[in-house]
Tab-separated table of C-alpha atoms in Angstrom:
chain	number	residue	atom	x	y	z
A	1	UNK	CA	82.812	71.009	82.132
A	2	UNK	CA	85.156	68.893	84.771
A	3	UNK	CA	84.721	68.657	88.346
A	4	UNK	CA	87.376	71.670	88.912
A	5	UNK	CA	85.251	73.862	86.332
A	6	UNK	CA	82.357	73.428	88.385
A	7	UNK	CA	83.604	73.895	91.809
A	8	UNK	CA	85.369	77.103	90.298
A	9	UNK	CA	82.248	78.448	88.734
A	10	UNK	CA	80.312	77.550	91.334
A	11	UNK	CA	82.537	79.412	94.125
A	12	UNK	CA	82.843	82.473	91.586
A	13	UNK	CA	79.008	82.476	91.237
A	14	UNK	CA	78.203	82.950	95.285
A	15	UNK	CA	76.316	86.259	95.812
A	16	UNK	CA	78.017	88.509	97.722
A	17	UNK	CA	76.964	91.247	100.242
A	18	UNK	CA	75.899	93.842	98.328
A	19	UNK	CA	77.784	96.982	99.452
A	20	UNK	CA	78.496	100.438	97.053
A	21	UNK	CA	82.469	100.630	97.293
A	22	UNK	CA	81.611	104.413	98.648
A	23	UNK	CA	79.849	102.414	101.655
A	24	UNK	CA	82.551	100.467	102.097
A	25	UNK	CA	85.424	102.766	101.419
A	26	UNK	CA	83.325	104.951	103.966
A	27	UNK	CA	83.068	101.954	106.896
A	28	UNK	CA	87.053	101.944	106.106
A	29	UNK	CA	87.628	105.445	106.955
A	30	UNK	CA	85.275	105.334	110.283
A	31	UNK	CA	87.868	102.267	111.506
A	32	UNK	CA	90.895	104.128	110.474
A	33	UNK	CA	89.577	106.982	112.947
A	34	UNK	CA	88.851	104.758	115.455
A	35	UNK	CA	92.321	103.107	115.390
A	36	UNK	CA	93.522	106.849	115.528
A	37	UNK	CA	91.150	108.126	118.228
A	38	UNK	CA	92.164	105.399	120.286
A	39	UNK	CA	96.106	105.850	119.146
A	40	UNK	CA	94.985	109.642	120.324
A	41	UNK	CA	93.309	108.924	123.898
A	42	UNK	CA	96.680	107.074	125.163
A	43	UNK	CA	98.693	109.693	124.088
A	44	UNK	CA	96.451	112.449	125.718
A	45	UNK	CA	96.046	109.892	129.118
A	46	UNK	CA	100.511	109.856	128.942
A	47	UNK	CA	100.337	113.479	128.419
A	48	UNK	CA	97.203	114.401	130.844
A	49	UNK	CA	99.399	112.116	133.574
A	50	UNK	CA	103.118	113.896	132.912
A	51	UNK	CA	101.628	117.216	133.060
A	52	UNK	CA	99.862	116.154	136.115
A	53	UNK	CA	103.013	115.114	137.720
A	54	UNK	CA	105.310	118.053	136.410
A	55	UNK	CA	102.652	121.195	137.475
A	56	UNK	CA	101.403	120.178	140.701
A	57	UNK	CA	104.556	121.022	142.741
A	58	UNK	CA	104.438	124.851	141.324
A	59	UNK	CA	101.331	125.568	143.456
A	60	UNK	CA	101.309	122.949	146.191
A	61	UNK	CA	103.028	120.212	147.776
A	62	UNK	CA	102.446	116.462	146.717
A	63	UNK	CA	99.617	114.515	148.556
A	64	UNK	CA	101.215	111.047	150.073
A	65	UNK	CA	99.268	109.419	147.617
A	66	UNK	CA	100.959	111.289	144.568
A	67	UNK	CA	104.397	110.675	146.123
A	68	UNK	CA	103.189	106.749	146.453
A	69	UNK	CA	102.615	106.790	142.562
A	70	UNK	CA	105.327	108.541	141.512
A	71	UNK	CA	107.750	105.337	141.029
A	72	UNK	CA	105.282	103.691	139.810
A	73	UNK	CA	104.698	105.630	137.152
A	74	UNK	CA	108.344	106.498	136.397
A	75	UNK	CA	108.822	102.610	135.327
A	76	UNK	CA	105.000	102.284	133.763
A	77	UNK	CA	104.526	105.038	131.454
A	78	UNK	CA	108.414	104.308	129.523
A	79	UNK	CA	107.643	100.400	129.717
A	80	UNK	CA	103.980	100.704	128.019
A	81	UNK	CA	105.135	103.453	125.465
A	82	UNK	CA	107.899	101.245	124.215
A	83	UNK	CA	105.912	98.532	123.633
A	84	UNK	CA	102.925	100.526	122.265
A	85	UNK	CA	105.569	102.387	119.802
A	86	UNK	CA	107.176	98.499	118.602
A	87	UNK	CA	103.384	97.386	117.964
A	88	UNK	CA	102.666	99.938	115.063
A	89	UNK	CA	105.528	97.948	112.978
A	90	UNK	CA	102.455	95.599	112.206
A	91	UNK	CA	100.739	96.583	109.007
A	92	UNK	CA	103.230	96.725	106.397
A	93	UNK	CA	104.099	93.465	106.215
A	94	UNK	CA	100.715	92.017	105.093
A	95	UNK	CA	102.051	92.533	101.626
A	96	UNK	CA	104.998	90.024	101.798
A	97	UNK	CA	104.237	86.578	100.260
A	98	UNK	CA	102.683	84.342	102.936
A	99	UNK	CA	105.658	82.132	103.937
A	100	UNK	CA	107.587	85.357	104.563
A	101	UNK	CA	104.493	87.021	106.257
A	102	UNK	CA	103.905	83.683	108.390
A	103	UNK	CA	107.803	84.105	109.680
A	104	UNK	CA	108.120	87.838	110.659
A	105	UNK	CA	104.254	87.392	112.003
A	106	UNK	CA	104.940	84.494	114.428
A	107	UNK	CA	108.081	86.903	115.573
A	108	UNK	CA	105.970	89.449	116.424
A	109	UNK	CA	103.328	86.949	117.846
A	110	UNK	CA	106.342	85.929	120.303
A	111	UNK	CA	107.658	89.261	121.139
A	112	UNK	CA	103.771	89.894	122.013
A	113	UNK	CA	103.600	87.131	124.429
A	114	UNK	CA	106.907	88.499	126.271
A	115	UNK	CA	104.942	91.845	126.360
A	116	UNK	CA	101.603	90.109	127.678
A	117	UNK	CA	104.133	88.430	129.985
A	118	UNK	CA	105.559	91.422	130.999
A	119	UNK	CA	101.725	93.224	131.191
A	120	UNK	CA	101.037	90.178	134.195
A	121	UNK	CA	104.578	91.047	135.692
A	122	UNK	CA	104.062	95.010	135.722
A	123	UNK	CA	100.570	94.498	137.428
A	124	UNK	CA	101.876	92.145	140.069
A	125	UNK	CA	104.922	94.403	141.085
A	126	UNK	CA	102.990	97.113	141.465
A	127	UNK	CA	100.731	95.096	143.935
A	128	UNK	CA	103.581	93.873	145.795
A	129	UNK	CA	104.937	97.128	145.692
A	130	UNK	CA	101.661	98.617	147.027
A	131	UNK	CA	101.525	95.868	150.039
A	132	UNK	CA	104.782	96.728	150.908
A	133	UNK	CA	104.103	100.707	151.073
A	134	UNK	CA	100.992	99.175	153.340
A	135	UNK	CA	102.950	97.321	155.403
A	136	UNK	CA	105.464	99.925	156.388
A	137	UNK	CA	103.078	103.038	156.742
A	138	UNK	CA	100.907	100.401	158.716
A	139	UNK	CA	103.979	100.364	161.717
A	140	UNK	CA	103.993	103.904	161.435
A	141	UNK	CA	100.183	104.261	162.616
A	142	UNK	CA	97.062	105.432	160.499
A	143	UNK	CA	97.870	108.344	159.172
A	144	UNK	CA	97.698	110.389	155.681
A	145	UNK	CA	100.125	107.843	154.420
A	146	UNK	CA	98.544	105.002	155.579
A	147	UNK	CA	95.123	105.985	153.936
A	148	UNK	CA	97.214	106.849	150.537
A	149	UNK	CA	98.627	103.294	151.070
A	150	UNK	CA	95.515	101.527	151.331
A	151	UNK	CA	93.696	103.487	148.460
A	152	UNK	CA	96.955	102.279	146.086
A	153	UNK	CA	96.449	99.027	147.541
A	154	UNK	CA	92.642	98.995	146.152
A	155	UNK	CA	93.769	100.219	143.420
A	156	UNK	CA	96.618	97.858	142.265
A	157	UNK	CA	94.618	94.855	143.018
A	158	UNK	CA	91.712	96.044	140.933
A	159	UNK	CA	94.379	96.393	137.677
A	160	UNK	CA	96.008	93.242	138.214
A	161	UNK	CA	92.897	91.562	138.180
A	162	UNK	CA	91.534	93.377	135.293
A	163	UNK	CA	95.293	92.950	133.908
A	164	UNK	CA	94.909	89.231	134.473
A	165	UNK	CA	91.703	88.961	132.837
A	166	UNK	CA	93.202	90.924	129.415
A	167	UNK	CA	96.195	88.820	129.302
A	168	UNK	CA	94.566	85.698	129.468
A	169	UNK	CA	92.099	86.668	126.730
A	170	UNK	CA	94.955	87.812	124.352
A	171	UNK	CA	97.273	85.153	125.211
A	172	UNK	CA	94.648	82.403	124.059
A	173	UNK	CA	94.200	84.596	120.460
A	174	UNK	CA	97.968	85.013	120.352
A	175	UNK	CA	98.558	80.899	120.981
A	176	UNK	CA	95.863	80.624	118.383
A	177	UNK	CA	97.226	83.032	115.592
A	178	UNK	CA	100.698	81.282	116.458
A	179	UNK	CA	99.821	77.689	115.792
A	180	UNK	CA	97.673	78.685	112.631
A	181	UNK	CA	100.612	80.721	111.094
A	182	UNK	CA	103.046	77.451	112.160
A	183	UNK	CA	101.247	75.401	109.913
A	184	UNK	CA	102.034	77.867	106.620
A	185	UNK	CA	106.007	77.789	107.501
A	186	UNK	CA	105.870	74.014	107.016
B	1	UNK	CA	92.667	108.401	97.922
B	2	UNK	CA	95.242	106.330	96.338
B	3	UNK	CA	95.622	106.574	92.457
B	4	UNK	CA	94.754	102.556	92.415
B	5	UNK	CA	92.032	102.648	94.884
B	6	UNK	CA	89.501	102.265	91.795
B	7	UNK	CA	91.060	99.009	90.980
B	8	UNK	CA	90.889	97.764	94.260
B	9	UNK	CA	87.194	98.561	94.308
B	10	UNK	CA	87.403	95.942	91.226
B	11	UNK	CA	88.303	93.382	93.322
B	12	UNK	CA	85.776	93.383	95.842
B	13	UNK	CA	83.968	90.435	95.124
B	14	UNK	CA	87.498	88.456	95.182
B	15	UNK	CA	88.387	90.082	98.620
B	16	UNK	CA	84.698	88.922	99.930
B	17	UNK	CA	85.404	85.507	98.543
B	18	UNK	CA	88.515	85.295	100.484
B	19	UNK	CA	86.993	86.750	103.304
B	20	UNK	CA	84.178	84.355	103.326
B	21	UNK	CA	86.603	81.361	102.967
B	22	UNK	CA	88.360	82.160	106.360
B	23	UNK	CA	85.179	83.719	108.869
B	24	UNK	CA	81.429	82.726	108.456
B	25	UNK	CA	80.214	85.130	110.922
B	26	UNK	CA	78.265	87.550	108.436
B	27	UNK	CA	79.605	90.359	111.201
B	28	UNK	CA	83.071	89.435	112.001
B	29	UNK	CA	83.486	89.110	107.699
B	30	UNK	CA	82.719	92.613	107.454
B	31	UNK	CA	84.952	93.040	110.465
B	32	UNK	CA	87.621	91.237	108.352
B	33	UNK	CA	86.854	93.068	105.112
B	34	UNK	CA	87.605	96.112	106.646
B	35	UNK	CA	91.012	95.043	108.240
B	36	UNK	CA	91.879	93.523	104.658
B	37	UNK	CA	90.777	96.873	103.320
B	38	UNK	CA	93.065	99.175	105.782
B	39	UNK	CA	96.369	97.147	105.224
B	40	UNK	CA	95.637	97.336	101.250
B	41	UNK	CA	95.246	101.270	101.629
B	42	UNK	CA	98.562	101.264	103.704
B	43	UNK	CA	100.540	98.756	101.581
B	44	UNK	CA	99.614	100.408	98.372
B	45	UNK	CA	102.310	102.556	97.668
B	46	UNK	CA	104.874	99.280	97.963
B	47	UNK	CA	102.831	98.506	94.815
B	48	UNK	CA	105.343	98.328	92.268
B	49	UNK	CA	104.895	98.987	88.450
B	50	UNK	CA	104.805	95.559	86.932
B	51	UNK	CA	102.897	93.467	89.816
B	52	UNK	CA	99.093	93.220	88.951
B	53	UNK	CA	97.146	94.615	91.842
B	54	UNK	CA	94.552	91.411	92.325
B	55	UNK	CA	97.354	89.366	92.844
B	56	UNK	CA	98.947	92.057	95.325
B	57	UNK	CA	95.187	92.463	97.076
B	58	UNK	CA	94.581	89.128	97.314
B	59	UNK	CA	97.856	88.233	98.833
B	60	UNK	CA	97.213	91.182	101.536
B	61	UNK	CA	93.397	89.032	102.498
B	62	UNK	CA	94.622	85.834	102.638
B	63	UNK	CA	97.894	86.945	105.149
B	64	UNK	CA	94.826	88.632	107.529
B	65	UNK	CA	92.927	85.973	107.001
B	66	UNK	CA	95.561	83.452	108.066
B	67	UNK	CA	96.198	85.618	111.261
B	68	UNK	CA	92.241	86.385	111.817
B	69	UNK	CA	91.661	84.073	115.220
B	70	UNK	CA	88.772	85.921	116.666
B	71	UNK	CA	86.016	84.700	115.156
B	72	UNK	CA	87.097	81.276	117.069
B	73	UNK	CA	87.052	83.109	120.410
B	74	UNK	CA	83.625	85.232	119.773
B	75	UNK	CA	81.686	82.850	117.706
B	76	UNK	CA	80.483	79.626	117.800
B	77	UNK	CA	82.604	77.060	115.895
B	78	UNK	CA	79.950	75.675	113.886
B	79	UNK	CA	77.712	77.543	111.669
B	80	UNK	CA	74.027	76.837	112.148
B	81	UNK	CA	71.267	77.206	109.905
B	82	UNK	CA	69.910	81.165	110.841
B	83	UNK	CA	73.586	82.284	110.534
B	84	UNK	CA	74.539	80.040	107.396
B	85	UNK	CA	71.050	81.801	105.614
B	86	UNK	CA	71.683	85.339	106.502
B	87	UNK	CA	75.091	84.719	104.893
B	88	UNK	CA	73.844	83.701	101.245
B	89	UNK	CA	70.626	86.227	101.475
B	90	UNK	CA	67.545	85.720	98.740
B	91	UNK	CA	67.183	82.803	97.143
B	92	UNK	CA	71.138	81.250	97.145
B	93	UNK	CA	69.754	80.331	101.039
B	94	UNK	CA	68.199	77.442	99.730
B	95	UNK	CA	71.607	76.771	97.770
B	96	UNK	CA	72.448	73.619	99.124
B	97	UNK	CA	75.653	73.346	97.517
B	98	UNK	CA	77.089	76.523	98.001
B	99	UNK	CA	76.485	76.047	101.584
B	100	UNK	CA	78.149	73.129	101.684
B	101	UNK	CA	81.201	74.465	99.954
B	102	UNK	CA	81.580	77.177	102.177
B	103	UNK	CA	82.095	75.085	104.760
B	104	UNK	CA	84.014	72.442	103.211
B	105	UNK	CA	86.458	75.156	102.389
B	106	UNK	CA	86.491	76.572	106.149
B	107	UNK	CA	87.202	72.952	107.276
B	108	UNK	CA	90.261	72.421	105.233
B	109	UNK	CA	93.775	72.959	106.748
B	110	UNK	CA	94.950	76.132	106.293
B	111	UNK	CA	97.980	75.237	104.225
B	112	UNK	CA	95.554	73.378	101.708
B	113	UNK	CA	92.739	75.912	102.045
B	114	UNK	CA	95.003	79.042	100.929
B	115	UNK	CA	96.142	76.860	97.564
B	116	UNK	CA	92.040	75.755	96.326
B	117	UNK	CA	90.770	79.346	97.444
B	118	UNK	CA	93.155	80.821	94.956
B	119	UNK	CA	92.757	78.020	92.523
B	120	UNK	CA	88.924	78.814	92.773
B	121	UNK	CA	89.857	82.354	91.910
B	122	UNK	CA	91.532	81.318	88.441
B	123	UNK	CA	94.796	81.506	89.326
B	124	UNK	CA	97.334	78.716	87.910
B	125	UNK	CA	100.144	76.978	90.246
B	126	UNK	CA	103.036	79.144	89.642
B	127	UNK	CA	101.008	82.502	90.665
B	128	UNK	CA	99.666	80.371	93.331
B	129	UNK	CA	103.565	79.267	94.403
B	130	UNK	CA	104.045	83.144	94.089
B	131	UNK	CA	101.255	84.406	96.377
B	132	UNK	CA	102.197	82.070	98.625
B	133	UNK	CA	105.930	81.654	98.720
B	134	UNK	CA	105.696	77.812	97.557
B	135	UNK	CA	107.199	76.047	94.974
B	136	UNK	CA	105.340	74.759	91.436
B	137	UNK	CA	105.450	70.947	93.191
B	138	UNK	CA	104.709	72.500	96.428
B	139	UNK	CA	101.821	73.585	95.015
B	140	UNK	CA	100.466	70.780	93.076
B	141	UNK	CA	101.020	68.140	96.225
B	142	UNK	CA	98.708	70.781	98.432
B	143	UNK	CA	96.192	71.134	95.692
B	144	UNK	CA	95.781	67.296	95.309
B	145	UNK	CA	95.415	67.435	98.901
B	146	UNK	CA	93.120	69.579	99.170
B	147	UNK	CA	90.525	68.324	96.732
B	148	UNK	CA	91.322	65.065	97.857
B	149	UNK	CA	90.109	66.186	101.288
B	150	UNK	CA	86.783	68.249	99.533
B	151	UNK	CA	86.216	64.863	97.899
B	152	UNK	CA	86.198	62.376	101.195
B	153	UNK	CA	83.979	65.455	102.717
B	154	UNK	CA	81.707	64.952	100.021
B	155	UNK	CA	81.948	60.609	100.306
B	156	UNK	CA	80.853	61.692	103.573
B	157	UNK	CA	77.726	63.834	102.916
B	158	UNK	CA	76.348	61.398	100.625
């Protein structure tokens, strides 16, 4: 038996974990759900907001703080549904030879880092858009609108820094993935 | 279920092999075993007629294992001793050279590590040029490398 004999039988002879394919086949199913359950939540979160936004004017008037996050969510909602809808383009190309997977993978690995980029730009307009609203219902005195202001205010800064911290961890995966997959198009 | 799911359930042990070659977080394999699992359940119907699924399977594991990256960010990089026995349970724990293949393998540039997994598997260097999108020589040159590299790891243990 030569050296490559050896290594082979010796690789082929590693015990494995010992799982019944119905386990497995089982665990597979549970993470399919969860992928959908969480697929699921956004949708009902879009949906729960838009119907929020469309019904509330039949029985009363906006609160300042509804008509504060009303622009924002015009631009947010289209924005993160487009990018969420590109995203589930993913799985089918696991199948392609690796060269050809390594190519369309570090596209998508790119257009993902505009989108992360875009994540960090979203959060921070919103804050300066909140400031702003501060600012100018701040010269008006402290009213209703300046209380709505300050609670968007509070509320902006929290998601850009909880936007930050999400970016930064998927950007440094994404950089990763992206120089592994760069060494398989050489 | 998928008319070829039973075959796939053939392949297991290849699909843990491959897993094993690319994560040695006992967790974050099965993590990876089940990601390998879902794309093979989506991808099956591109099966086509003539392709042998192993070679189809396998092909689906090593792309996700290229692309898994998160077992760098959640785990430590290098495997100690608890983690590197609850991965080869019973008796292969005090298998000395297993252990140290397993991570010889994990070391190895990706490039070279994809060509001696599927080597290790059986398969010959124009499958392996298949699989992987290489050419025949492509092949061979990364092969030589690769156990060229296993070899100086080895010089090195000794």
């Amino acid at each position: 038996m030569d050296a490559d004999d050896r290594l082979r039988a010796l690789w082929q002879g590693q015990s494995l974990p010992v799982l019944a394919p119905a386990q497995l086949l089982a665990q597979m199913r549970r993470y399919q759900w969860r992928l959908r359950l969480r697929r699921a939540l956004e949708l009902a979160i879009t949906l729960a907001a838009l119907i929020w936004f469309a019904l509330v004017p039949l029985w009363r008037a906006y609160t300042p703080l509804e008509w504060l996050q009303l622009p924002f969510f015009g631009v947010f909602l289209p924005v993160v549904w487009s990018i969420n809808l590109r995203r589930r383009h993913n799985w089918p190309l696991a199948n392609e030879n690796s060269r050809v997977y390594a190519g369309l993978r570090l596209a998508q690995l790119r257009n993902s880092l505009r989108e992360l980029r875009l994540a960090d730009s979203g959060a921070l307009a919103l804050l300066i858009y909140a400031v702003a609203v501060q600012t100018l219902t701040a010269l008006r005195g402290r009213d209703a609108w300046f209380d709505a202001a300050t609670t968007l205010v509070v509320a902006a800064l929290l998601w850009a820094l909880a936007s930050r911290l999400y970016v930064k961890a998927v950007r440094a995966r994404c950089h990763r993935e992206y120089r592994n997959l760069r060494r398989l198009r050489r | 279920m998928h008319a070829a799911w039973p075959e796939v359930e053939r392949c297991l042990p290849q699909l843990w092999r491959t897993v094993r070659g690319y994560e040695a977080n006992p967790a974050l394999q099965e993590e990876l075993m089940q990601e390998v699992l879902l794309a093979i359940w989506r991808s099956l119907d591109k099966l086509r007629e003539s392709e042998r699924l192993a070679p189809f399977v396998l092909r689906i594991a090593h792309n996700l294992g290229a692309s898994h990256v998160r077992a760098a960010v959640r785990a430590p990089q290098r495997l100690d001793l608890d983690e590197a026995a609850a991965e080869l349970p019973g008796s292969e724990a005090q298998d000395e050279e297993m252990r140290w293949l397993l991570k010889a393998v994990r070391r190895l540039p990706l490039p070279l590590r994809q060509v001696l997994l599927l080597q290790l598997e059986g398969f010959d260097y124009r499958e392996i040029g298949e699989l992987l999108g290489l050419g025949v020589d492509n092949v061979g040159v990364r092969a030589h490398r690769a156990r060229k590299q296993l070899q100086e790891m080895l010089d090195g243990r000794r």
